[in-house]
């Protein structure tokens, strides 16, 4: 069996999904997601110019050897652009494998450990009452877990993932007006003084059963993060996400020494080598990698297995930048993984998105139920894809009140 051709598509409804389609001499094809948010043309070019020509003629069933060829075979290893491209290839090869076996991927991993996988929604508010309304909206829809972010009194502009105006239904972080980022202002003092009390009010309002998650988005120093994690202990958070910038892994030790608040990290990691020490030293409780960014199903399954040996559960990234293909790959791992924790989930199911990526995966009452179709269980409608093209976008950058650039 041979790979005969592969094509890359960039575009989607209000998104720049990077979709890879690998064709074979037996008519079976595989699909993968290489979407690297706000840098989408780069993994697409890497695939087209360097990787696809090398894949032609290879046996697509040898997904492990092909992954090693891509990663170990490269002199300059890793990085988000390369790993997203490898992630798409690996996903597509697993899709082919599942279709050849006539089995959904979770069966190839070891079958189902659960019927439905719990997800969490994003509740946001310009202020606390606005956030309470947003949480209620998701609780009424049956969600058991909600990530909560709200505007901070005294903060000069909207902070991370918070709508600028009250009552705004949705907040898209990517600004499609171009590649020049907007500027947000961050002020740690008001945040540290306000947010622990706001989280306590949310707990009091919604009771002990709701899983409350909060994302710090790398904004605190290790000492501040330790103080914050300690201050919110009575709230009983499901997790505190990205308290400090991910590259300083020693920071997690300080937080651990001072607090029992569960810590989740890893959405910007693109290698198992960025996960292994945090997992082995048991400095985190949830590992947040995404199948696309971390290089595909093959390396992420290894991360999940290592995590399982150290009481670390999964909490895969599920930002709107991940296409339904990445979310499907994660849904299959979530159905199987004995150490599954939770899945981030933003409503992707617009009619336009469903038309581009038809599938039987479904979300109900805050749980995702995986499709039983062979492979990833998601198709790609190339006629629909012709409606879309690349549209440049950007994330904001963050500056402190005196203008100093800070962590986004
Ligand atoms: Mg996050």
XYZ file of C-alpha atoms and ligand atoms in Angstrom:
409
model
C 0.000 0.000 0.000
C 1.331 3.435 -0.952
C 0.642 7.121 -0.412
C -0.042 8.511 -3.886
C -0.794 12.177 -3.198
C -1.675 14.663 -0.483
C -3.310 18.089 -0.548
C -3.560 20.984 1.899
C -6.574 23.298 2.243
C -6.504 26.543 4.243
C -9.776 28.223 5.221
C -13.094 27.724 6.931
C -16.076 29.554 8.372
C -14.502 32.427 10.397
C -11.407 30.242 10.832
C -8.271 29.413 8.900
C -8.395 25.655 9.305
C -5.392 23.881 7.777
C -6.705 20.541 6.535
C -4.510 17.786 5.135
C -5.901 15.011 2.934
C -3.630 12.019 2.218
C -4.600 9.776 -0.697
C -3.553 6.139 -1.215
C -3.405 3.650 -4.064
C -6.298 1.712 -2.479
C -8.765 4.584 -2.609
C -8.767 5.063 1.168
C -7.870 8.590 2.274
C -6.981 10.120 5.621
C -7.628 13.582 7.070
C -5.596 15.628 9.552
C -5.569 19.084 11.140
C -2.459 21.323 11.010
C -4.133 24.558 12.165
C -1.626 26.714 14.047
C -3.643 29.695 15.222
C -2.657 32.978 13.516
C 0.294 31.270 11.789
C -1.785 28.993 9.559
C 0.077 29.444 6.274
C 3.342 28.206 7.828
C 2.485 24.544 8.600
C 0.604 24.544 5.266
C 3.785 25.597 3.420
C 5.918 23.127 5.390
C 3.543 20.343 4.375
C 3.348 21.357 0.715
C 6.999 22.199 0.135
C 8.889 19.670 2.265
C 6.791 16.894 3.779
C 4.250 15.805 1.170
C 6.901 15.226 -1.560
C 8.778 12.957 0.892
C 5.621 11.017 1.842
C 4.702 9.943 -1.692
C 5.395 6.232 -2.093
C 5.541 5.462 1.630
C 3.278 2.791 3.145
C 0.659 4.781 5.125
C 0.132 1.851 7.516
C 3.595 2.431 9.020
C 2.477 5.479 11.007
C 5.058 4.936 13.766
C 7.984 4.770 11.359
C 6.682 7.775 9.423
C 6.408 9.761 12.689
C 9.996 8.827 13.553
C 11.050 9.756 10.005
C 9.461 13.200 10.399
C 10.679 13.957 13.933
C 13.923 12.041 14.393
C 14.834 12.458 10.736
C 14.844 16.246 10.985
C 18.094 17.870 12.055
C 16.207 20.868 13.494
C 13.609 19.117 15.621
C 10.254 20.223 16.893
C 8.736 23.681 17.230
C 5.060 24.558 16.828
C 5.063 24.880 13.013
C 6.752 21.534 12.355
C 4.823 19.696 15.069
C 1.456 20.944 13.764
C 2.431 19.662 10.305
C 3.527 16.275 11.743
C 0.321 16.242 13.809
C -1.798 16.487 10.656
C 0.139 13.690 8.911
C -0.059 11.415 11.952
C -3.801 12.067 12.388
C -4.404 11.297 8.686
C -2.404 8.030 8.908
C -4.402 6.918 11.964
C -7.582 7.847 10.060
C -6.446 5.583 7.203
C -5.573 2.798 9.664
C -9.041 2.982 11.250
C -10.741 2.928 7.858
C -8.659 -0.119 6.788
C -9.580 -1.903 10.032
C -13.196 -0.704 9.671
C -13.027 0.456 13.288
C -13.340 3.791 15.076
C -9.945 4.909 16.400
C -10.835 4.398 20.063
C -11.107 0.666 19.319
C -7.518 0.611 18.034
C -6.389 2.336 21.261
C -8.042 -0.257 23.535
C -11.769 0.428 23.386
C -13.984 2.676 25.479
C -13.313 3.420 29.139
C -16.479 5.560 29.298
C -19.539 6.341 27.183
C -19.422 10.133 27.303
C -16.469 12.438 28.012
C -17.055 15.509 30.208
C -16.321 18.870 28.595
C -16.098 22.406 29.931
C -17.504 25.550 28.376
C -16.126 29.099 28.451
C -18.200 31.522 30.507
C -17.117 35.159 30.258
C -18.417 38.472 31.539
C -17.520 42.144 31.305
C -18.117 42.115 35.078
C -19.136 39.561 37.716
C -22.960 39.808 37.263
C -22.431 39.440 33.506
C -20.234 36.380 34.152
C -22.878 34.883 36.491
C -25.413 35.151 33.602
C -22.957 33.459 31.255
C -22.339 30.591 33.736
C -26.114 30.160 34.227
C -26.527 29.911 30.454
C -24.152 26.916 30.328
C -25.456 25.281 33.520
C -28.978 25.422 32.053
C -27.642 23.616 28.974
C -26.401 20.783 31.182
C -22.710 21.606 31.416
C -21.100 20.176 34.546
C -17.926 22.244 34.205
C -17.339 25.867 33.209
C -14.207 27.976 32.806
C -14.892 31.434 34.245
C -13.197 34.707 33.195
C -14.429 38.197 33.992
C -13.483 41.846 33.756
C -11.570 43.209 36.739
C -12.606 46.522 38.357
C -9.681 48.904 38.056
C -8.176 47.071 35.079
C -7.677 49.643 32.312
C -8.965 47.389 29.495
C -10.609 44.033 29.055
C -8.338 41.248 30.233
C -7.833 37.854 28.617
C -10.902 36.389 26.850
C -13.313 38.857 28.412
C -15.860 40.818 26.363
C -15.451 44.572 26.461
C -19.160 45.214 26.776
C -21.735 43.693 29.065
C -24.109 41.175 27.545
C -21.922 40.380 24.553
C -22.639 36.757 23.760
C -19.308 35.662 22.385
C -15.749 36.838 22.474
C -13.481 35.719 19.664
C -9.855 36.260 20.597
C -8.568 36.258 17.025
C -8.937 39.634 15.337
C -9.351 39.127 11.589
C -8.669 42.755 10.703
C -5.037 41.870 9.962
C -1.756 40.636 11.372
C -0.951 43.729 13.464
C -2.022 42.835 17.029
C -4.283 44.975 19.169
C -2.933 45.910 22.598
C -4.549 44.875 25.895
C -3.487 46.198 29.284
C -2.775 43.975 32.269
C -2.460 45.002 35.898
C -1.654 42.203 38.357
C -2.597 44.142 41.518
C -6.335 44.584 40.830
C -6.527 41.001 39.506
C -4.938 39.521 42.645
C -7.197 41.594 44.899
C -10.448 40.939 43.018
C -10.477 37.500 41.423
C -10.280 35.213 44.519
C -13.380 36.904 45.981
C -15.189 36.724 42.635
C -14.463 32.978 42.409
C -15.775 32.534 45.979
C -19.006 34.336 44.978
C -19.382 32.045 41.962
C -18.974 28.988 44.220
C -21.537 30.372 46.688
C -24.015 31.065 43.884
C -23.693 27.755 41.999
C -23.036 25.356 44.870
C -20.506 22.589 45.431
C -21.293 20.400 42.409
C -20.289 22.720 39.544
C -16.715 22.216 38.339
C -15.207 25.719 38.220
C -12.055 26.270 36.150
C -10.056 29.482 35.844
C -7.335 30.436 33.341
C -4.584 32.833 34.468
C -3.093 32.825 30.963
C 0.547 33.014 32.057
C 0.092 36.431 33.670
C 1.594 35.849 37.152
C 5.100 35.419 38.505
C 5.756 32.166 40.405
C 5.431 33.881 43.794
C 2.213 35.660 42.792
C 0.826 32.419 41.374
C 1.597 30.592 44.637
C -0.214 33.335 46.589
C -3.191 33.199 44.199
C -3.418 29.385 44.235
C -3.380 29.456 48.046
C -5.986 32.227 48.203
C -8.462 30.308 46.015
C -8.124 26.977 47.849
C -11.469 27.409 49.697
C -13.237 27.772 46.301
C -12.290 24.186 45.401
C -11.419 24.890 41.778
C -11.432 21.983 39.337
C -8.209 23.526 38.069
C -6.128 26.671 37.874
C -4.804 26.931 34.328
C -1.466 28.320 33.129
C -0.672 30.254 36.322
C 2.824 31.118 35.041
C 4.554 31.147 31.635
C 4.942 27.558 30.476
C 8.647 27.635 29.663
C 9.714 28.118 33.302
C 8.831 24.677 34.626
C 10.664 25.209 37.950
C 7.962 27.783 38.777
C 5.482 24.968 39.313
C 7.515 23.712 42.294
C 6.957 26.962 44.178
C 3.213 26.824 43.507
C 3.058 23.162 44.642
C 4.941 23.934 47.863
C 2.330 26.508 48.843
C -0.986 25.225 47.559
C -3.110 22.150 46.899
C -5.130 23.878 44.151
C -5.036 21.573 41.083
C -2.829 22.921 38.288
C -3.357 22.475 34.530
C -0.735 23.389 31.960
C 0.490 22.498 28.483
C -1.705 24.050 25.769
C 1.315 25.700 24.163
C 3.561 22.643 24.535
C 4.561 21.029 21.267
C 6.624 18.084 22.469
C 6.503 15.230 24.943
C 9.844 16.588 26.164
C 8.039 19.670 27.506
C 5.672 17.437 29.478
C 7.762 14.643 30.932
C 9.484 16.430 33.859
C 6.277 18.153 35.004
C 4.509 14.795 34.899
C 7.267 12.706 36.485
C 7.768 15.221 39.303
C 3.978 15.372 39.774
C 3.981 19.169 39.625
C 0.715 19.315 37.672
C -2.671 17.602 37.838
C -3.849 17.981 34.229
C -1.860 17.932 30.984
C -3.350 20.267 28.357
C -1.608 19.369 25.105
C -3.533 19.349 21.820
C -3.159 16.505 19.337
C -2.380 18.980 16.539
C 0.222 21.125 18.304
C 1.922 18.215 20.081
C 2.637 16.318 16.860
C -0.279 13.927 16.487
C -1.929 10.917 18.087
C 1.304 8.880 18.247
C 3.221 11.187 20.668
C 0.109 12.301 22.581
C -0.768 8.682 23.429
C 2.720 8.337 24.922
C 2.214 11.537 26.967
C -1.156 10.226 28.195
C 0.379 6.894 29.246
C 3.218 8.626 31.116
C 0.701 10.944 32.783
C -1.357 7.953 33.896
C 1.627 6.596 35.843
C 1.818 9.851 37.841
C -1.821 10.635 38.731
C -1.944 13.289 36.010
C -5.206 13.407 34.029
C -5.877 14.740 30.549
C -7.480 18.111 29.887
C -6.837 18.594 26.183
C -6.822 22.043 24.640
C -9.993 22.725 22.662
C -9.785 26.320 21.488
C -11.862 27.339 18.465
C -8.691 27.229 16.371
C -8.724 23.417 16.436
C -10.698 21.989 13.552
C -13.268 19.216 14.051
C -10.502 16.800 12.941
C -8.286 17.597 15.942
C -11.336 17.559 18.217
C -12.274 14.126 16.815
C -8.757 12.762 17.403
C -9.040 14.010 20.987
C -12.571 12.584 21.339
C -11.212 9.111 20.478
C -8.376 9.438 23.013
C -10.859 10.795 25.583
C -13.113 7.757 25.065
C -10.178 5.405 25.665
C -7.755 7.081 28.128
C -7.976 5.508 31.602
C -6.712 8.837 33.012
C -9.147 11.066 31.117
C -10.015 14.232 33.048
C -11.978 16.742 30.997
C -12.034 18.256 27.494
C -12.137 21.978 26.655
C -15.004 22.509 24.239
C -16.167 25.549 22.343
C -19.255 25.184 20.268
C -18.031 24.361 16.780
C -21.310 23.050 15.503
C -22.351 25.887 13.215
C -24.193 24.709 10.093
C -21.261 25.990 7.973
C -18.694 24.050 10.002
C -20.848 20.892 9.986
C -21.188 21.160 6.203
C -17.413 21.443 5.774
C -16.630 18.626 8.266
C -19.592 16.198 8.342
C -19.484 13.814 11.328
C -21.567 11.844 13.824
C -19.667 13.020 16.905
C -22.177 14.688 19.216
C -22.301 16.916 22.284
C -25.136 16.491 24.776
C -25.564 17.867 28.319
C -21.916 18.815 28.640
C -20.645 15.440 27.413
C -19.097 14.446 24.067
C -20.127 11.104 22.568
C -17.672 9.741 20.049
C -18.749 8.533 16.613
C -18.563 4.815 15.768
C -17.631 5.511 12.141
C -14.272 4.020 11.027
C -11.152 6.141 11.588
C -11.532 9.680 12.942
C -15.194 9.684 11.959
C -15.031 13.107 10.277
C -15.172 13.791 6.551
C -14.149 16.899 4.587
C -16.342 18.364 1.836
C -14.014 19.787 -0.794
C -16.869 21.534 -2.638
C -17.721 23.385 0.608
C -14.031 24.174 1.113
C -14.032 26.171 -2.144
C -16.200 28.792 -0.376
C -13.361 29.721 1.968
C -9.885 31.167 1.778
C -7.155 32.356 4.129
C -7.900 35.513 6.080
C -5.007 36.955 8.148
C -5.664 37.428 11.858
C -3.855 38.112 15.108
C -3.977 37.670 18.865
C -3.638 40.786 21.014
C -0.389 41.594 22.774
C -0.387 42.590 26.439
C 1.327 45.563 28.076
C 1.470 46.564 31.720
C 0.063 49.950 32.732
C 3.493 51.571 32.235
C 3.786 50.122 28.729
C 6.061 47.164 29.494
C 5.313 44.187 27.254
C 3.863 41.257 29.225
C 2.877 37.617 28.663
C -0.129 37.031 26.433
Mg -5.900 28.416 28.300
